[in-house]
Short mmCIF file of C-alpha atoms and ligand atoms in Angstrom, two decimals:
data_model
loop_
_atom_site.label_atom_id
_atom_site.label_comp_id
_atom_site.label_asym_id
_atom_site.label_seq_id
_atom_site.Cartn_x
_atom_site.Cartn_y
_atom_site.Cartn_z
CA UNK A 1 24.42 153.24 -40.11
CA UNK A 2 22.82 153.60 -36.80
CA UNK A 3 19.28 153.40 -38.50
CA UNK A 4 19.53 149.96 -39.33
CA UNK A 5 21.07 149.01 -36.32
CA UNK A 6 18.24 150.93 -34.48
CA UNK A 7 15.30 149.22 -36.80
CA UNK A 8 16.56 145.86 -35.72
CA UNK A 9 17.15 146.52 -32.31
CA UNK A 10 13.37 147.70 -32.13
CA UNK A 11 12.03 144.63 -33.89
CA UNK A 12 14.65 142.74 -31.43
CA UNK A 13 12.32 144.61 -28.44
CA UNK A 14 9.18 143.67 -30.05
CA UNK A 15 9.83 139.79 -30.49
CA UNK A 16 10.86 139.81 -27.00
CA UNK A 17 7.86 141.59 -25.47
CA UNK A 18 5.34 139.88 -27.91
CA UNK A 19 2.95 137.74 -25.57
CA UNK A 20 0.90 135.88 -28.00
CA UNK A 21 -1.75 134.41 -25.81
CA UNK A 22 -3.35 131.96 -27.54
CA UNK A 23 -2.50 129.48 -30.66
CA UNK A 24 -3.60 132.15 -33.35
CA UNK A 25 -1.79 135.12 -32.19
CA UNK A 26 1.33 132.31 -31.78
CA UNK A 27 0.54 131.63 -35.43
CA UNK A 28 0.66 135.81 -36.77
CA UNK A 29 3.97 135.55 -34.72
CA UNK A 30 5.24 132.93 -36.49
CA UNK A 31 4.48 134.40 -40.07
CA UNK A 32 5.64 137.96 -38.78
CA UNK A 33 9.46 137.00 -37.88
CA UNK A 34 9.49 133.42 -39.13
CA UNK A 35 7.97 133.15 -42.14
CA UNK A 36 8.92 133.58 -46.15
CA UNK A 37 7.93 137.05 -46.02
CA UNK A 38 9.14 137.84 -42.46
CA UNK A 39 10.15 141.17 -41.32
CA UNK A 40 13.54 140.41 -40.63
CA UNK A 41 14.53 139.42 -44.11
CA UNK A 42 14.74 142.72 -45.52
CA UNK A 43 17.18 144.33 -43.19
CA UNK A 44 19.48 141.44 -44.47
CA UNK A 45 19.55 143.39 -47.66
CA UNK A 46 20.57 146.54 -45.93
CA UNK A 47 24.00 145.46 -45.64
CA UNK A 48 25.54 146.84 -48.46
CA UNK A 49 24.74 149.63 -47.27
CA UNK A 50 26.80 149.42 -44.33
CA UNK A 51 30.49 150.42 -43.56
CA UNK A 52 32.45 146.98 -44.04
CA UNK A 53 33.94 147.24 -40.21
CA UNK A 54 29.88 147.84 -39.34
CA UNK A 55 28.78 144.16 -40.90
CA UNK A 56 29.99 141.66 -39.10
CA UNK A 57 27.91 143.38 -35.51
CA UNK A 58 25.01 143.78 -38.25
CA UNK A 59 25.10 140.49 -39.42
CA UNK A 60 25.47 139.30 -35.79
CA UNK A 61 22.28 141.48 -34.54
CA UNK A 62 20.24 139.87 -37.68
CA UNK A 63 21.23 136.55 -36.07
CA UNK A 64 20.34 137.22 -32.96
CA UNK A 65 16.91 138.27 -34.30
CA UNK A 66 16.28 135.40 -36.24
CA UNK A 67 16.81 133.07 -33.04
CA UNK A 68 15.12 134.85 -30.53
CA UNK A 69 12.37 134.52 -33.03
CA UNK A 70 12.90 130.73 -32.96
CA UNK A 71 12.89 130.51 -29.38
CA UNK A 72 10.31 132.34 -28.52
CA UNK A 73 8.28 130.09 -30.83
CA UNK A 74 9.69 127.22 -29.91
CA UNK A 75 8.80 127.38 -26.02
CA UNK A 76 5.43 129.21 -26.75
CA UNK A 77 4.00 126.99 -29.18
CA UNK A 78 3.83 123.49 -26.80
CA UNK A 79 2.63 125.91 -23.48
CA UNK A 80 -0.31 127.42 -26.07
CA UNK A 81 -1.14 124.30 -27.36
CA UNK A 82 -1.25 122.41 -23.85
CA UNK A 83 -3.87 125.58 -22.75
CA UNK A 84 -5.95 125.40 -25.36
CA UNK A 85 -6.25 121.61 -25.50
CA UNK A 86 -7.26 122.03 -21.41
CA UNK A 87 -9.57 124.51 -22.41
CA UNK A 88 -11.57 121.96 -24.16
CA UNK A 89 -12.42 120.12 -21.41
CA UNK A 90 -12.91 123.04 -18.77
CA UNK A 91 -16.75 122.77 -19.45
CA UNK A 92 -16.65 118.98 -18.32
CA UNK A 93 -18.10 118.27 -14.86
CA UNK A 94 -15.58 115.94 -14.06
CA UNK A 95 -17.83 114.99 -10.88
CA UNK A 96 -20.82 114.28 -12.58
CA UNK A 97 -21.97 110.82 -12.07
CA UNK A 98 -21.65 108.27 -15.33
CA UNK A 99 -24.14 107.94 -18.39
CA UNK A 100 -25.87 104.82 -16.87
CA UNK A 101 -24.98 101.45 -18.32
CA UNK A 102 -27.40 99.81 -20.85
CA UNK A 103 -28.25 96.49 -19.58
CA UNK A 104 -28.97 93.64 -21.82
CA UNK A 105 -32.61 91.96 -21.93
CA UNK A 106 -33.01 88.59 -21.76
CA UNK A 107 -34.61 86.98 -24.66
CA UNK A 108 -38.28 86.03 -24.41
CA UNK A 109 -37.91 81.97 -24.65
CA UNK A 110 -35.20 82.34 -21.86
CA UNK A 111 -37.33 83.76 -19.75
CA UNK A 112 -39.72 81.27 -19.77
CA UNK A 113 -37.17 78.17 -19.87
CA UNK A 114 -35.75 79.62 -16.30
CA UNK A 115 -38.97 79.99 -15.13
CA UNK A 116 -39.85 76.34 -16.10
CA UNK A 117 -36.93 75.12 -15.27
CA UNK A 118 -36.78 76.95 -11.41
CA UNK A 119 -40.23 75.60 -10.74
CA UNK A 120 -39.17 72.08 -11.74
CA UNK A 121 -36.03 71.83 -9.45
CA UNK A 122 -37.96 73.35 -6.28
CA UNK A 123 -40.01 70.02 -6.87
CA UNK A 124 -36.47 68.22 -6.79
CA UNK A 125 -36.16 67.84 -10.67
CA UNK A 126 -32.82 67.69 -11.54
CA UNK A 127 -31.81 69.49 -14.94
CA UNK A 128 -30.43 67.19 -17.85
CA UNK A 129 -29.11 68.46 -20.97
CA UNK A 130 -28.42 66.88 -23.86
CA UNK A 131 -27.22 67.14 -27.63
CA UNK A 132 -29.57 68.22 -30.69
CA UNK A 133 -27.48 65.74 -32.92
CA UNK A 134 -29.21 62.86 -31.93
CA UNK A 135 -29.10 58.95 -33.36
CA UNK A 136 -32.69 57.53 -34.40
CA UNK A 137 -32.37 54.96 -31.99
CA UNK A 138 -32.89 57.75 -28.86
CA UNK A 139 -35.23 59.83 -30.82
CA UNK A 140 -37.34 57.27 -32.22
CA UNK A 141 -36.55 53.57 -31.30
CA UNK A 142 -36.24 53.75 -27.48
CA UNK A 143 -39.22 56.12 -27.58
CA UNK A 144 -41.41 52.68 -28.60
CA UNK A 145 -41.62 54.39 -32.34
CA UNK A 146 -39.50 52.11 -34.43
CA UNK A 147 -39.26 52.63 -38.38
CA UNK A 148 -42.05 52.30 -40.47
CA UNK A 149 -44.25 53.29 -37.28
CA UNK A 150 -46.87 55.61 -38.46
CA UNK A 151 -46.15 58.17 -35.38
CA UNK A 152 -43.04 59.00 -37.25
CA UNK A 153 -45.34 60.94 -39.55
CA UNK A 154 -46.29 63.41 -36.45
CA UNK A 155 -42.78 64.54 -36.66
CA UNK A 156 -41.26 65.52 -39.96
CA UNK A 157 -38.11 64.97 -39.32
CA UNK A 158 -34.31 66.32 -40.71
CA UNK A 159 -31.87 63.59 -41.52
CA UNK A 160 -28.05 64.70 -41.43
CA UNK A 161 -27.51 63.84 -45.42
CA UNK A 162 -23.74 62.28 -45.17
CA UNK A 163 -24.55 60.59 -41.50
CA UNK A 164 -26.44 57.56 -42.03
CA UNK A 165 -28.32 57.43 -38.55
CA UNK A 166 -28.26 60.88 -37.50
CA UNK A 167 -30.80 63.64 -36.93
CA UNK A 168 -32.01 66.72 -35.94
CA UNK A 169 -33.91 65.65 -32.79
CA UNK A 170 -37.77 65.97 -33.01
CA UNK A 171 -38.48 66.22 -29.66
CA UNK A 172 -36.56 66.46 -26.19
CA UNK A 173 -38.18 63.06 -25.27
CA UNK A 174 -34.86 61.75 -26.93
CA UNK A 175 -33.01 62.58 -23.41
CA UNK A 176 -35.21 60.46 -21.15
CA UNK A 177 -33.76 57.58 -23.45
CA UNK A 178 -30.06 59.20 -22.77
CA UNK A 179 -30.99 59.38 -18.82
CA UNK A 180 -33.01 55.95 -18.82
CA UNK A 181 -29.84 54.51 -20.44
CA UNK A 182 -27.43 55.70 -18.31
CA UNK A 183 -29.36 56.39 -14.55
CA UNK A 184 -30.86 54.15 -12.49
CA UNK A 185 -34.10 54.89 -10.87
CA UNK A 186 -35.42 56.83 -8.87
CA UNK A 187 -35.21 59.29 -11.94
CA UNK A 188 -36.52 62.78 -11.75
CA UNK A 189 -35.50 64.96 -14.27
CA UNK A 190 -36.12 67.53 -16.63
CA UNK A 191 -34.75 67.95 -20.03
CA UNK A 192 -35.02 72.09 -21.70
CA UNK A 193 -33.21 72.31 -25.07
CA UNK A 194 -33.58 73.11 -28.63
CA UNK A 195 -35.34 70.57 -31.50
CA UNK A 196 -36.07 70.60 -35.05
CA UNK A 197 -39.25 69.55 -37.25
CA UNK A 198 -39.13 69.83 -40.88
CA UNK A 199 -42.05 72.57 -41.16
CA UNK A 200 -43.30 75.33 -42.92
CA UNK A 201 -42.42 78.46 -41.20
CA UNK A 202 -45.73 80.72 -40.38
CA UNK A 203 -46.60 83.00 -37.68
CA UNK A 204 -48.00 79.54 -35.26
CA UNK A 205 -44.95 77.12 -36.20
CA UNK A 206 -41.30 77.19 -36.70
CA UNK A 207 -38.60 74.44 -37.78
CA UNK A 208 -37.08 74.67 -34.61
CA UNK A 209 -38.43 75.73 -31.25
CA UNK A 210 -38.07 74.79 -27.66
CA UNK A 211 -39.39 72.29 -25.38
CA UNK A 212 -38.56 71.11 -21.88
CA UNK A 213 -39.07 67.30 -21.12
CA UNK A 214 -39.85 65.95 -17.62
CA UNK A 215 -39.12 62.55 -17.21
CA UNK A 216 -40.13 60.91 -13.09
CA UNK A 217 -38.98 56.95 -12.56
CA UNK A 218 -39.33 55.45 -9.75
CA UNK A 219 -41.81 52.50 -7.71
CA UNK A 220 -44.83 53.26 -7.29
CA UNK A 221 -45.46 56.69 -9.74
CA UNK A 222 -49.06 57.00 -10.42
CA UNK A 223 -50.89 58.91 -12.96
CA UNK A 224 -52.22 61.28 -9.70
CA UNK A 225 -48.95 62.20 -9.02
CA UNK A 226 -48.53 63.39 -12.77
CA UNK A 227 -51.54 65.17 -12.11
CA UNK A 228 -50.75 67.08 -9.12
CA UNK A 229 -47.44 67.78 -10.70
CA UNK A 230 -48.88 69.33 -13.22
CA UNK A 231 -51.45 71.20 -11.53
CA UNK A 232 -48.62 72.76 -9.12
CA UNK A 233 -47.09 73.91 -12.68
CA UNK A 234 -49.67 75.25 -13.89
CA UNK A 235 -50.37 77.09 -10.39
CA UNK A 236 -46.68 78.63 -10.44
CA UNK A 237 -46.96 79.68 -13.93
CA UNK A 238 -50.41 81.20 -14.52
CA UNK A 239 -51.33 81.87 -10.85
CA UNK A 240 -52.51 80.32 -7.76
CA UNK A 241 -56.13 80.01 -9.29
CA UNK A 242 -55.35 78.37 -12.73
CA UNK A 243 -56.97 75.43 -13.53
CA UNK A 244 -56.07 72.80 -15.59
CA UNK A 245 -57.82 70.00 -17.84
CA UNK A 246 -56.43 66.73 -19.38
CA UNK A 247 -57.63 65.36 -22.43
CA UNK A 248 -57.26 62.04 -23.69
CA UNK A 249 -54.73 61.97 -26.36
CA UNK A 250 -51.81 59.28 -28.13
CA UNK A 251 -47.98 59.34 -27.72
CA UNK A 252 -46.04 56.17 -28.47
CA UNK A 253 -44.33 56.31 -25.29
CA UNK A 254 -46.51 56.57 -23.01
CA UNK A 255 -49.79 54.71 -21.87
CA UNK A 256 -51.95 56.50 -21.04
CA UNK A 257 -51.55 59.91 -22.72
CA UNK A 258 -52.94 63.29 -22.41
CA UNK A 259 -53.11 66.61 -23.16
CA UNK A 260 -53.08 69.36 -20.83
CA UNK A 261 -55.04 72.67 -21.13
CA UNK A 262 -54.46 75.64 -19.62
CA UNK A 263 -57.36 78.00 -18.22
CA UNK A 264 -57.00 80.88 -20.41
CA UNK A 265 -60.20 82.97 -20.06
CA UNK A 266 -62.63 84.04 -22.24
CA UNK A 267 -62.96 87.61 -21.65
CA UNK A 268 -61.53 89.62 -24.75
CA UNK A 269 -61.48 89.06 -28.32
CA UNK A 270 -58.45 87.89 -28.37
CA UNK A 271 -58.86 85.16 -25.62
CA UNK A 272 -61.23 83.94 -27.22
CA UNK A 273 -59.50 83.84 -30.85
CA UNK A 274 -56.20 82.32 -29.00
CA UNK A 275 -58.32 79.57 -27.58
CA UNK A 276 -60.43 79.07 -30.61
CA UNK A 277 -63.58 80.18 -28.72
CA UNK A 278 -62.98 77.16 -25.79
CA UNK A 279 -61.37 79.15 -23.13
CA UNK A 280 -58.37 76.56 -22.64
CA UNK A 281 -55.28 76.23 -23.92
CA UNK A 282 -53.10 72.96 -24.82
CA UNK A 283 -49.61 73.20 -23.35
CA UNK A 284 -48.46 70.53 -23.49
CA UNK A 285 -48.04 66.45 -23.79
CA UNK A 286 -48.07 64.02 -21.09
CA UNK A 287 -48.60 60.12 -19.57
CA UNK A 288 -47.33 57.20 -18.32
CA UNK A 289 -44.32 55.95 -19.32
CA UNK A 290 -44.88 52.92 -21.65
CA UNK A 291 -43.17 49.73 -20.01
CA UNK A 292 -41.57 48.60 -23.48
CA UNK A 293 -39.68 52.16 -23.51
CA UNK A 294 -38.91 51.16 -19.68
CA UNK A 295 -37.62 48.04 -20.98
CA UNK A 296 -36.20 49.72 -24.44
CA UNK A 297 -33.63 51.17 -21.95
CA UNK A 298 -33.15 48.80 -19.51
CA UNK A 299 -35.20 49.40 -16.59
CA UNK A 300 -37.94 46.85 -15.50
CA UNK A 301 -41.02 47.31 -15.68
CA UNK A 302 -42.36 45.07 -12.85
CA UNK A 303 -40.31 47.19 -10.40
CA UNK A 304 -40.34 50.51 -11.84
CA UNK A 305 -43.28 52.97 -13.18
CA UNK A 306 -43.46 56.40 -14.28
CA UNK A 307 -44.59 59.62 -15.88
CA UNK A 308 -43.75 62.07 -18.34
CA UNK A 309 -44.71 65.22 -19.76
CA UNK A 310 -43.24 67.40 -22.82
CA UNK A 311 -44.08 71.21 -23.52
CA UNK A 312 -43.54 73.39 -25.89
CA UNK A 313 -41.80 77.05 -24.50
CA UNK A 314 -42.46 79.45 -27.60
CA UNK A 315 -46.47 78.30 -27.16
CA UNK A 316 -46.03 80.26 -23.51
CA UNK A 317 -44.27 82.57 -24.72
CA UNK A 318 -46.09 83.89 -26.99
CA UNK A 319 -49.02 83.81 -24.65
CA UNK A 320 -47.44 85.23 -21.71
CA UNK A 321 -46.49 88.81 -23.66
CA UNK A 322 -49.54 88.49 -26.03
CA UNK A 323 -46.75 87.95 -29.24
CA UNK A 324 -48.91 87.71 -32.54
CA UNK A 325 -45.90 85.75 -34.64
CA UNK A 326 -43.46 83.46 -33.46
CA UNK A 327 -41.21 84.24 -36.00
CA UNK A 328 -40.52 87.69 -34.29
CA UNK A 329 -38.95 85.10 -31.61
CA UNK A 330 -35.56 84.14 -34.14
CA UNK A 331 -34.75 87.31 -36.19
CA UNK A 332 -33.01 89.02 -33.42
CA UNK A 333 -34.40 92.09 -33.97
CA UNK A 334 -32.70 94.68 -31.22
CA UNK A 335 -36.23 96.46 -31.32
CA UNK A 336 -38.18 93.46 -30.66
CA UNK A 337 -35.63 92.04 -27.69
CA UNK A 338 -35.39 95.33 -25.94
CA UNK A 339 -38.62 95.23 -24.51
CA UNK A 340 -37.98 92.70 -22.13
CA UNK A 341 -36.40 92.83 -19.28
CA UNK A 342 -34.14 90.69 -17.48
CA UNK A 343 -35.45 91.00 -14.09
CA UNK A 344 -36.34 87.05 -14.26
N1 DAH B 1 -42.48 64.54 -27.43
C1 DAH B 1 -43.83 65.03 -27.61
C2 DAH B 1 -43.84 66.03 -28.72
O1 DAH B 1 -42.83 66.59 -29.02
C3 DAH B 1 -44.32 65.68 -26.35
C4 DAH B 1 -44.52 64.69 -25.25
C5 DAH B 1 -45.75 64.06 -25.08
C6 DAH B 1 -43.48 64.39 -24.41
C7 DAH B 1 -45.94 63.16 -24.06
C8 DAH B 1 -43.67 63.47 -23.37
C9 DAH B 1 -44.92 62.86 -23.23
O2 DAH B 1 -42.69 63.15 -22.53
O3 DAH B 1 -45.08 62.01 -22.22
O4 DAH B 1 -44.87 66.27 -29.29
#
């Protein structure tokens, strides 16, 4: 009898002194004393074997076995597993300073808007903003180009189907009628925003695009002050030397009207196939505000003059970062936007 009681004693010794040390060795344990074919199972079958007045201790010791095995398993397993889940992370530096940050670039157009736009309101230009859904009256009407006008024909225009009366707005000229309406002079404003002309997307012209209206109202305005406010533009944007030309040229509200060229240069190929072999570059629309539109919105025209320029912001876009196709400006492609930066 004592050699059963001695075999289980000794496996008794071994669970105790076992020191598995990681979750593998915890795992052998396991299936040695604790699983279907463990090692204590077969000295249950011993008992028959035993005196009768021997079993009970027997069965007792087998107990005892079978818990200690438990235990031991039981407060191992969550210390292993704790260890080797720190061990994972030992390698980290956790004083190592963070992956930097990837900053967002600012789109092309917006980078030019601002830069409009900041040169504007250091000239006192306040910034007026406006909605896209406009009425035909403030796009067209007030503007001096009533239905059946030819000019409308410069602007292909997109109707809202269901809303009799509503469009798209063709041009931001449609906010100096929302100021002129609504302010009284002295006006100085300018108007950046979003407008829509029903053309045939190519790599030179897009349904919609971006301009940035200047509208100045007040007694007195002459066409040299539109010119010097130009040239100060032009100055900001393309350097302290650019030069600037103005070319006769027709707009319905104003009288005169020009157009205004940019110095570009002639020097490389493709200066001179961007400027179509001249050198200079149109950027945009300008002139003296017509006295009907004056009138159109209710300010006199014996009392009050003014000027008024519109220009297009993909046009200097794409010339300020050499872009071949303005369509690359509204697919919002990550690989295209990344590239510029949002310094400005
Ligand atoms: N609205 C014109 C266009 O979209 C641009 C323009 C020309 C605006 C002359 C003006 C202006 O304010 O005076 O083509």
């Amino acid at each position: 009898m004592n050699e059963e009681f001695n075999k289980a004693e000794e496996i008794l010794d071994q669970i105790k002194s076992a020191e598995p040390t990681n979750v593998e060795e915890l795992e052998n344990f396991r299936i040695k004393y604790l699983g279907s074919k463990n090692e204590i199972k077969p000295l249950f079958s011993k008992m028959g074997s035993l005196k009768p007045e021997d079993r009970k201790a027997y069965g007792q010791l087998l107990n005892k076995l079978k818990n200690t095995a438990e235990e031991r398993y039981n407060t191992l397993k969550p210390a292993l597993e704790q260890r080797e889940k720190q061990a994972e992370y030992r390698d980290i530096d956790l004083t190592a300073p963070p992956a930097p940050i990837k900053h967002g670039a600012r789109h092309p157009v917006d980078i030019v808007m601002n830069r409009v736009i900041s040169i504007f309101q250091k000239m006192g230009f306040l910034l007026a903003e406006d909605r896209e859904i406009e009425d035909d009256w403030h796009n067209f009407t007030a503007m001096n180009t009533p239905e059946d006008h030819p000019a409308r024909d410069m602007q292909d225009t997109y109707y809202l189907r269901d809303f009799e009366g509503l469009l798209l707005r063709t041009h931001t000229s449609s906010v100096q009628a929302r100021v002129m309406t609504s302010a009284k002079p002295p006006i100085r404003i300018i108007a950046p925003g979003r407008v829509y002309r029903n053309e045939t997307i190519s790599a030179r012209s897009h349904c919609q695009f971006h301009q940035v209206e200047g509208l100045y109202i007040d007694r007195d305005v002459s066409f040299a002050d539109l010119k010097q406010t130009l040239l100060h533009y032009a100055r900001e944007m393309y350097g302290p030397d650019a030069k600037i030309r103005l070319r006769p040229s027709y707009f319905p509200f104003t009288e005169p009207s020009a157009e205004v060229d940019v110095y570009w240069g002639l020097e490389s190929e493709t200066d001179k196939r961007i400027t179509k072999g001249t050198g200079w570059l149109e950027i945009m629309g300008c002139g003296m505000v017509d006295p009907q539109v004056l009138e159109n919105c209710g300010i006199d025209p014996s009392e009050y003059s003014g000027f008024a320029f519109g220009m297009g912001i993909e046009r200097q876009a794409l010339l300020q970062y050499r872009i071949e196709d303005i369509r690359w400006l509204f697919e919002n492609d990550i690989r295209f936007l990344k590239q510029f930066h949002p310094a400005i």
